[in-house]
Tab-separated table of N, CA, C and O and ligand atoms in Angstrom:
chain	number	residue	atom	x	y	z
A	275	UNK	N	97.773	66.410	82.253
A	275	UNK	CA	98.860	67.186	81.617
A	275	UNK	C	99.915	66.226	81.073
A	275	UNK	O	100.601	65.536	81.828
A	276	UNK	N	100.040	66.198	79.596
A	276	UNK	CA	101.420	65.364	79.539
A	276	UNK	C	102.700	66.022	80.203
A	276	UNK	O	102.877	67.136	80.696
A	277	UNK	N	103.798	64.562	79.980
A	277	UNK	CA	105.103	65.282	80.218
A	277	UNK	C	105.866	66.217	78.949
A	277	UNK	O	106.480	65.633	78.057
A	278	UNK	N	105.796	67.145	78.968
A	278	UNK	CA	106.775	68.303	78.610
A	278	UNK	C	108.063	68.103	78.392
A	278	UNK	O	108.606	67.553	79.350
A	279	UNK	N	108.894	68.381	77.332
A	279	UNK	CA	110.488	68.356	77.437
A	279	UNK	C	110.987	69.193	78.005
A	279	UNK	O	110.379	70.262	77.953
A	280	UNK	N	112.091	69.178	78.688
A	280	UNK	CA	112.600	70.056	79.873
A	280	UNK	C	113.343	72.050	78.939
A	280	UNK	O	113.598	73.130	79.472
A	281	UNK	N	113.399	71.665	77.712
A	281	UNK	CA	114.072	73.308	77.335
A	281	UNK	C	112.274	73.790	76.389
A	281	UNK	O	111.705	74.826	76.732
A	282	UNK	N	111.920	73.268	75.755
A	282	UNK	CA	110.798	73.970	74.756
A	282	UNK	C	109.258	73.672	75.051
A	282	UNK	O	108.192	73.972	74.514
A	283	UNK	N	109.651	72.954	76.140
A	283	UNK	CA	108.549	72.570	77.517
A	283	UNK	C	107.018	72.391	76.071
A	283	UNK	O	105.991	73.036	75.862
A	284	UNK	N	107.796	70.935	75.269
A	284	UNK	CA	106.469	70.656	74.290
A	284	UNK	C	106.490	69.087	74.760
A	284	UNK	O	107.397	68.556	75.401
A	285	UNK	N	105.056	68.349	74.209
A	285	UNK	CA	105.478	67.204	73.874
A	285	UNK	C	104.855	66.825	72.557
A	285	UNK	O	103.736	67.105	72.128
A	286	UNK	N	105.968	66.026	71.933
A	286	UNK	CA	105.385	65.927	70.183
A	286	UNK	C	105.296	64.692	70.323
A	286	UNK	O	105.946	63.996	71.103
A	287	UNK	N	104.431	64.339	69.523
A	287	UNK	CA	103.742	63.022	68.941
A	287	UNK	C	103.420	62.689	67.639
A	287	UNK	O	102.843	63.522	66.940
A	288	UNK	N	103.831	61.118	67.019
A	288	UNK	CA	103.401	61.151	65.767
A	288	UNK	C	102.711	59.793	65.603
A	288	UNK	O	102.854	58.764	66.263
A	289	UNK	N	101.914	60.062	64.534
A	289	UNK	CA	100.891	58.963	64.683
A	289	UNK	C	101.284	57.764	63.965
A	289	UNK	O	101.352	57.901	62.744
A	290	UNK	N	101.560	56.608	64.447
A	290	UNK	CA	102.525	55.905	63.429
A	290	UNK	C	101.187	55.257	62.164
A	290	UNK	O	101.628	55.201	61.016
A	291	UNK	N	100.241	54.970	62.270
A	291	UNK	CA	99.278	54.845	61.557
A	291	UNK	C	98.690	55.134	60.522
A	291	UNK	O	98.019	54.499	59.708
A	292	UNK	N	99.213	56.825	60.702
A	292	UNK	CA	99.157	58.041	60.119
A	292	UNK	C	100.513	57.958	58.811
A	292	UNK	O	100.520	57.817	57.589
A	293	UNK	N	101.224	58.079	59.540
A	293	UNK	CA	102.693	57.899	59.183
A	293	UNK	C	103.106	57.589	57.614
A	293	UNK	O	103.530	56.456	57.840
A	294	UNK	N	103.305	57.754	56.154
A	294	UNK	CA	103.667	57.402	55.459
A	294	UNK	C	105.352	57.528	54.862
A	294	UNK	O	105.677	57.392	53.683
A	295	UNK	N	106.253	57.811	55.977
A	295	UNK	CA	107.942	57.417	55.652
A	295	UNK	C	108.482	58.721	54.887
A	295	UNK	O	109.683	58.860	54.659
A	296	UNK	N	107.254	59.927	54.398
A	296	UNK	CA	108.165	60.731	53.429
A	296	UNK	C	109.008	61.525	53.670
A	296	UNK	O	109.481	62.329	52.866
A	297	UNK	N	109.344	61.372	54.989
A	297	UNK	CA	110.870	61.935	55.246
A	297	UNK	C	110.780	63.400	55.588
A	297	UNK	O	111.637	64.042	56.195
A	298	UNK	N	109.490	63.900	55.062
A	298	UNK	CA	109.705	65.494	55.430
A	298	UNK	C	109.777	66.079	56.483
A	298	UNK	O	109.522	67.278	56.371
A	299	UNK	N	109.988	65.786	57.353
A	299	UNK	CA	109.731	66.014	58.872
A	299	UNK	C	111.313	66.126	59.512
A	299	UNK	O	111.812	67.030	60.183
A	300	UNK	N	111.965	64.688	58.974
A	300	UNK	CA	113.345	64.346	58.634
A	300	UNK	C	114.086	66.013	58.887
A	300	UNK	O	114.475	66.759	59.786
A	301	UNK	N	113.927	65.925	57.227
A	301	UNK	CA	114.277	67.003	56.375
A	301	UNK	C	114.579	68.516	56.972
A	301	UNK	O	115.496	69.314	56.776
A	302	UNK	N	113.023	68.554	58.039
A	302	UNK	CA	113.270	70.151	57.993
A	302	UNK	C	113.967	70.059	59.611
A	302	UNK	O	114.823	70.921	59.809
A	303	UNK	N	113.687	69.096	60.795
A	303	UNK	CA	113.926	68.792	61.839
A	303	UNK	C	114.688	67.611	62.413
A	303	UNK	O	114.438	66.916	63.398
A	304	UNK	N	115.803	67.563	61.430
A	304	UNK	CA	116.474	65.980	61.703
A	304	UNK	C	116.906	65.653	62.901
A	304	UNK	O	116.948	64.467	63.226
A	305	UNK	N	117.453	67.048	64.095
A	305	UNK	CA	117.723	66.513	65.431
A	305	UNK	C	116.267	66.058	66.056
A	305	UNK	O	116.421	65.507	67.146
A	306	UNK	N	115.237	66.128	65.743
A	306	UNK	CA	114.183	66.130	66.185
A	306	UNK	C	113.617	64.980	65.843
A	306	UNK	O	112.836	64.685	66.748
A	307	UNK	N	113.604	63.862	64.677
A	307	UNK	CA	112.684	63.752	64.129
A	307	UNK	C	113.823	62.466	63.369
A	307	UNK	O	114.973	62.723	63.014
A	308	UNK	N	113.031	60.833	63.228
A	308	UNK	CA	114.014	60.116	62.502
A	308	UNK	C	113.135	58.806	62.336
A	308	UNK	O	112.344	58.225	63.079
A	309	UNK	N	113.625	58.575	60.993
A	309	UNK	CA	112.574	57.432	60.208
A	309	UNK	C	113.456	56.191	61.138
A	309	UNK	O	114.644	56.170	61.459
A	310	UNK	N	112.134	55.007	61.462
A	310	UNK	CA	112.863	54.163	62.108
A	310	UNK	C	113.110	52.994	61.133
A	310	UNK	O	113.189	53.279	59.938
A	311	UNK	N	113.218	51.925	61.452
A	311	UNK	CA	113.400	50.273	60.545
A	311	UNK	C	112.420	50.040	59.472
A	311	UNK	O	112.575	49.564	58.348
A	312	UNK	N	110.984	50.653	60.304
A	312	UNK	CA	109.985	50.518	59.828
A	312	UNK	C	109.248	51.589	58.525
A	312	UNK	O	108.217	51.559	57.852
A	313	UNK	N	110.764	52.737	58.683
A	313	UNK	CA	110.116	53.753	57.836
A	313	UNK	C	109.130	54.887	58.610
A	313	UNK	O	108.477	55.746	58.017
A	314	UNK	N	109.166	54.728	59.785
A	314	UNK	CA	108.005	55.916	60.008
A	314	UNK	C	108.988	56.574	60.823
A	314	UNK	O	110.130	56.195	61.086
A	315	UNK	N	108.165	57.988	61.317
A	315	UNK	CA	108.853	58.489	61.490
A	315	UNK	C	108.640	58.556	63.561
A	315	UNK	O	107.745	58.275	64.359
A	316	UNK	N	110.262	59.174	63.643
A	316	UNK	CA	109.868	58.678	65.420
A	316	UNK	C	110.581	60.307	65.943
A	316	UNK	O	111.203	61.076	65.210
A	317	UNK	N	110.288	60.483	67.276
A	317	UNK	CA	110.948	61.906	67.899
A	317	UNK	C	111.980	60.900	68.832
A	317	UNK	O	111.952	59.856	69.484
A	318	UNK	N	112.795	61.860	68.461
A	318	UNK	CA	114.607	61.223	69.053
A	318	UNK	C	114.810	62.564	70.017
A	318	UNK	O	115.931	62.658	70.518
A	319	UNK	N	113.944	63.509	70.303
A	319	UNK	CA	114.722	64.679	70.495
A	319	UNK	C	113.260	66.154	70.488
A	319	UNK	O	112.966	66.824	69.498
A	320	UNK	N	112.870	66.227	71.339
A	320	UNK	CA	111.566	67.323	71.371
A	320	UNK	C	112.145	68.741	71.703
A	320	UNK	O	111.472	69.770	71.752
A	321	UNK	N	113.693	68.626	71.955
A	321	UNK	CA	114.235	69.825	72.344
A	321	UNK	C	115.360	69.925	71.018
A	321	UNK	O	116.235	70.764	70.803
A	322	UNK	N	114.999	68.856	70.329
A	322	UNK	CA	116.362	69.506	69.015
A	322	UNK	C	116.378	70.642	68.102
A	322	UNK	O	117.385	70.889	67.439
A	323	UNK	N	115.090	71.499	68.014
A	323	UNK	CA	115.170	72.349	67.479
A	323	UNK	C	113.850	73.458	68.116
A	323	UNK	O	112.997	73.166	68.955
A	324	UNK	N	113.998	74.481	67.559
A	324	UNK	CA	112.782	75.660	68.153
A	324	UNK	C	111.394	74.915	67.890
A	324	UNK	O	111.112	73.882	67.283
A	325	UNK	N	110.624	75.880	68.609
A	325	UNK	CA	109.329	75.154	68.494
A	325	UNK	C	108.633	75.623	67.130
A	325	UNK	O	107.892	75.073	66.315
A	326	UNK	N	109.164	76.789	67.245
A	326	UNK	CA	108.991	77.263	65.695
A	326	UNK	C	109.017	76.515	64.434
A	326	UNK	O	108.132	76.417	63.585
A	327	UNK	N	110.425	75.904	64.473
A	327	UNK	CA	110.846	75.097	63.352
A	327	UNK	C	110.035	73.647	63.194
A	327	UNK	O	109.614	73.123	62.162
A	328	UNK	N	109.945	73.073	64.889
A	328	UNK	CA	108.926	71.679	64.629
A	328	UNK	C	107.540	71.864	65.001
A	328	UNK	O	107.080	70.921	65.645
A	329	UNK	N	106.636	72.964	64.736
A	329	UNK	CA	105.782	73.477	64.313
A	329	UNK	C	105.430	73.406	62.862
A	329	UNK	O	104.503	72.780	62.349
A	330	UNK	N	106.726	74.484	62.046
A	330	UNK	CA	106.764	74.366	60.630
A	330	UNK	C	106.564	72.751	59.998
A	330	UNK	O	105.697	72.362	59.215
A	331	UNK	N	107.795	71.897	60.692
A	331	UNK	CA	107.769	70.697	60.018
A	331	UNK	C	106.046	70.049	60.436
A	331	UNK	O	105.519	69.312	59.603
A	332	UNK	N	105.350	70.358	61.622
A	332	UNK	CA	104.109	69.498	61.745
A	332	UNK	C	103.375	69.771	60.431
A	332	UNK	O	103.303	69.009	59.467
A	333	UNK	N	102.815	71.056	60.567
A	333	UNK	CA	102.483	71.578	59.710
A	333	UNK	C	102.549	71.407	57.869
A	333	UNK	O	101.627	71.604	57.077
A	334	UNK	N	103.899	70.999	57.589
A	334	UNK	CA	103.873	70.263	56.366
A	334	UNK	C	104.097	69.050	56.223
A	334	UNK	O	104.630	68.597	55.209
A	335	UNK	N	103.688	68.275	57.313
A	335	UNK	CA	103.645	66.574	56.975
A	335	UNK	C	102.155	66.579	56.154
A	335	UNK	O	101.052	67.050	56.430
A	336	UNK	N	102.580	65.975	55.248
A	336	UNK	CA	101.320	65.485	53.947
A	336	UNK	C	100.409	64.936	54.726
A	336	UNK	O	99.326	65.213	54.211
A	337	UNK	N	100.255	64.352	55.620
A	337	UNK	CA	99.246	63.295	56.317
A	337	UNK	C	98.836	63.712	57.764
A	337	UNK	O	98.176	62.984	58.505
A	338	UNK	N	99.251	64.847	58.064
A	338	UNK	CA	99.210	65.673	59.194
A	338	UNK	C	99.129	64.392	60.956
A	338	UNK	O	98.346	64.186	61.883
A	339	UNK	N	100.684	63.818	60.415
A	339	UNK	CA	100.282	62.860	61.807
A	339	UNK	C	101.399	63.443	62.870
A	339	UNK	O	102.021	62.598	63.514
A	340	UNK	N	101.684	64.796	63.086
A	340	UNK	CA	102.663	65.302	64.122
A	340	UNK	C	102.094	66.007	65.075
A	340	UNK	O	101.716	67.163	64.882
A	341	UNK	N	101.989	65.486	66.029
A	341	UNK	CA	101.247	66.830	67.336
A	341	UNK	C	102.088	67.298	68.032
A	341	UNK	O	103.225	66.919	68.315
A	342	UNK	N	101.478	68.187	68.325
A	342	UNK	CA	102.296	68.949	69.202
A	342	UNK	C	101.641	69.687	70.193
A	342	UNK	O	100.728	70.391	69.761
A	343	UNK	N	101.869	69.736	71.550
A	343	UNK	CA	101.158	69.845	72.456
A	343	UNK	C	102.147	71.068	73.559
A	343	UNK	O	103.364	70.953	73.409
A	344	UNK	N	101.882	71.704	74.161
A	344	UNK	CA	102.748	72.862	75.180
A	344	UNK	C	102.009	72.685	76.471
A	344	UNK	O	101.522	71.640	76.903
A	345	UNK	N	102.004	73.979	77.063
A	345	UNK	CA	101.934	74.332	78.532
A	345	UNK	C	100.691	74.621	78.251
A	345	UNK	O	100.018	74.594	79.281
A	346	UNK	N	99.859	74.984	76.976
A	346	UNK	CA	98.719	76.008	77.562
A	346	UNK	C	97.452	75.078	76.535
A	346	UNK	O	96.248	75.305	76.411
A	347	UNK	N	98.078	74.293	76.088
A	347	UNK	CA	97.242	72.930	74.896
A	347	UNK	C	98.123	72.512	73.984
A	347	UNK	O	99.346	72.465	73.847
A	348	UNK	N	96.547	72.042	73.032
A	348	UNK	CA	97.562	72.133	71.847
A	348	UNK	C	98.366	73.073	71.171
A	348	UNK	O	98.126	74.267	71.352
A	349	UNK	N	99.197	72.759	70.490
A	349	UNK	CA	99.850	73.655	69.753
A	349	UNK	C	99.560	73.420	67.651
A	349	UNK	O	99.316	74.204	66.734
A	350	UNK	N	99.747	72.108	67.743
A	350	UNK	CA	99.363	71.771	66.713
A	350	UNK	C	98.790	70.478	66.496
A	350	UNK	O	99.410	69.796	67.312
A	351	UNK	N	97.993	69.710	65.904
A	351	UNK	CA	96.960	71.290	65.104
A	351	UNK	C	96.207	71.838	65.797
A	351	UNK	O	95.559	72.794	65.370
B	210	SF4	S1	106.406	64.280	57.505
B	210	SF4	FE1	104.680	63.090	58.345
B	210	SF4	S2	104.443	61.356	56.952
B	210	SF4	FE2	106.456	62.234	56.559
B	210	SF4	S3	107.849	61.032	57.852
B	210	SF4	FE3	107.237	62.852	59.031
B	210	SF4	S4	105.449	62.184	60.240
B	210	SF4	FE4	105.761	60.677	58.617
């Protein structure tokens, strides 16, 4: 079982490999979600917004490198 964040009880992951800097993730989840030195993108924050919302943002990363994982599996994808 991974560890879980303590309010939206997820854990997100992004693939830095995956990763191409376009910010959209940023964009829709910025407490969540922040390009580092390197340009990719990193989780600052798995409880900064609904799961709903960093769902939405997995979901439209161009390169689909955001997971997201809950209590009962995956969540996304
Ligand atoms: S949307 Fe995807 S490719 Fe763009 S910064 Fe976020 S994780 Fe990286």
């Amino acid at each position: 079982m991974p560890e879980l964040s303590p309010e939206n009880r997820i854990q997100v992951t992004v693939d830095r490999s995956l990763c191409i800097g376009s910010g959209d993730c940023v964009d829709t989840v910025p407490d969540v979600f922040q390009l580092d030195s390197e340009d990719k993108a990193v989780v600052v924050d798995p409880d900064g917004a609904s799961v709903d919302d960093i769902l939405t943002a997995a979901g439209n990363c161009p390169v689909s490198a955001i997971f997201v994982v809950g209590e009962e599996g995956d969540l996304y994808p």
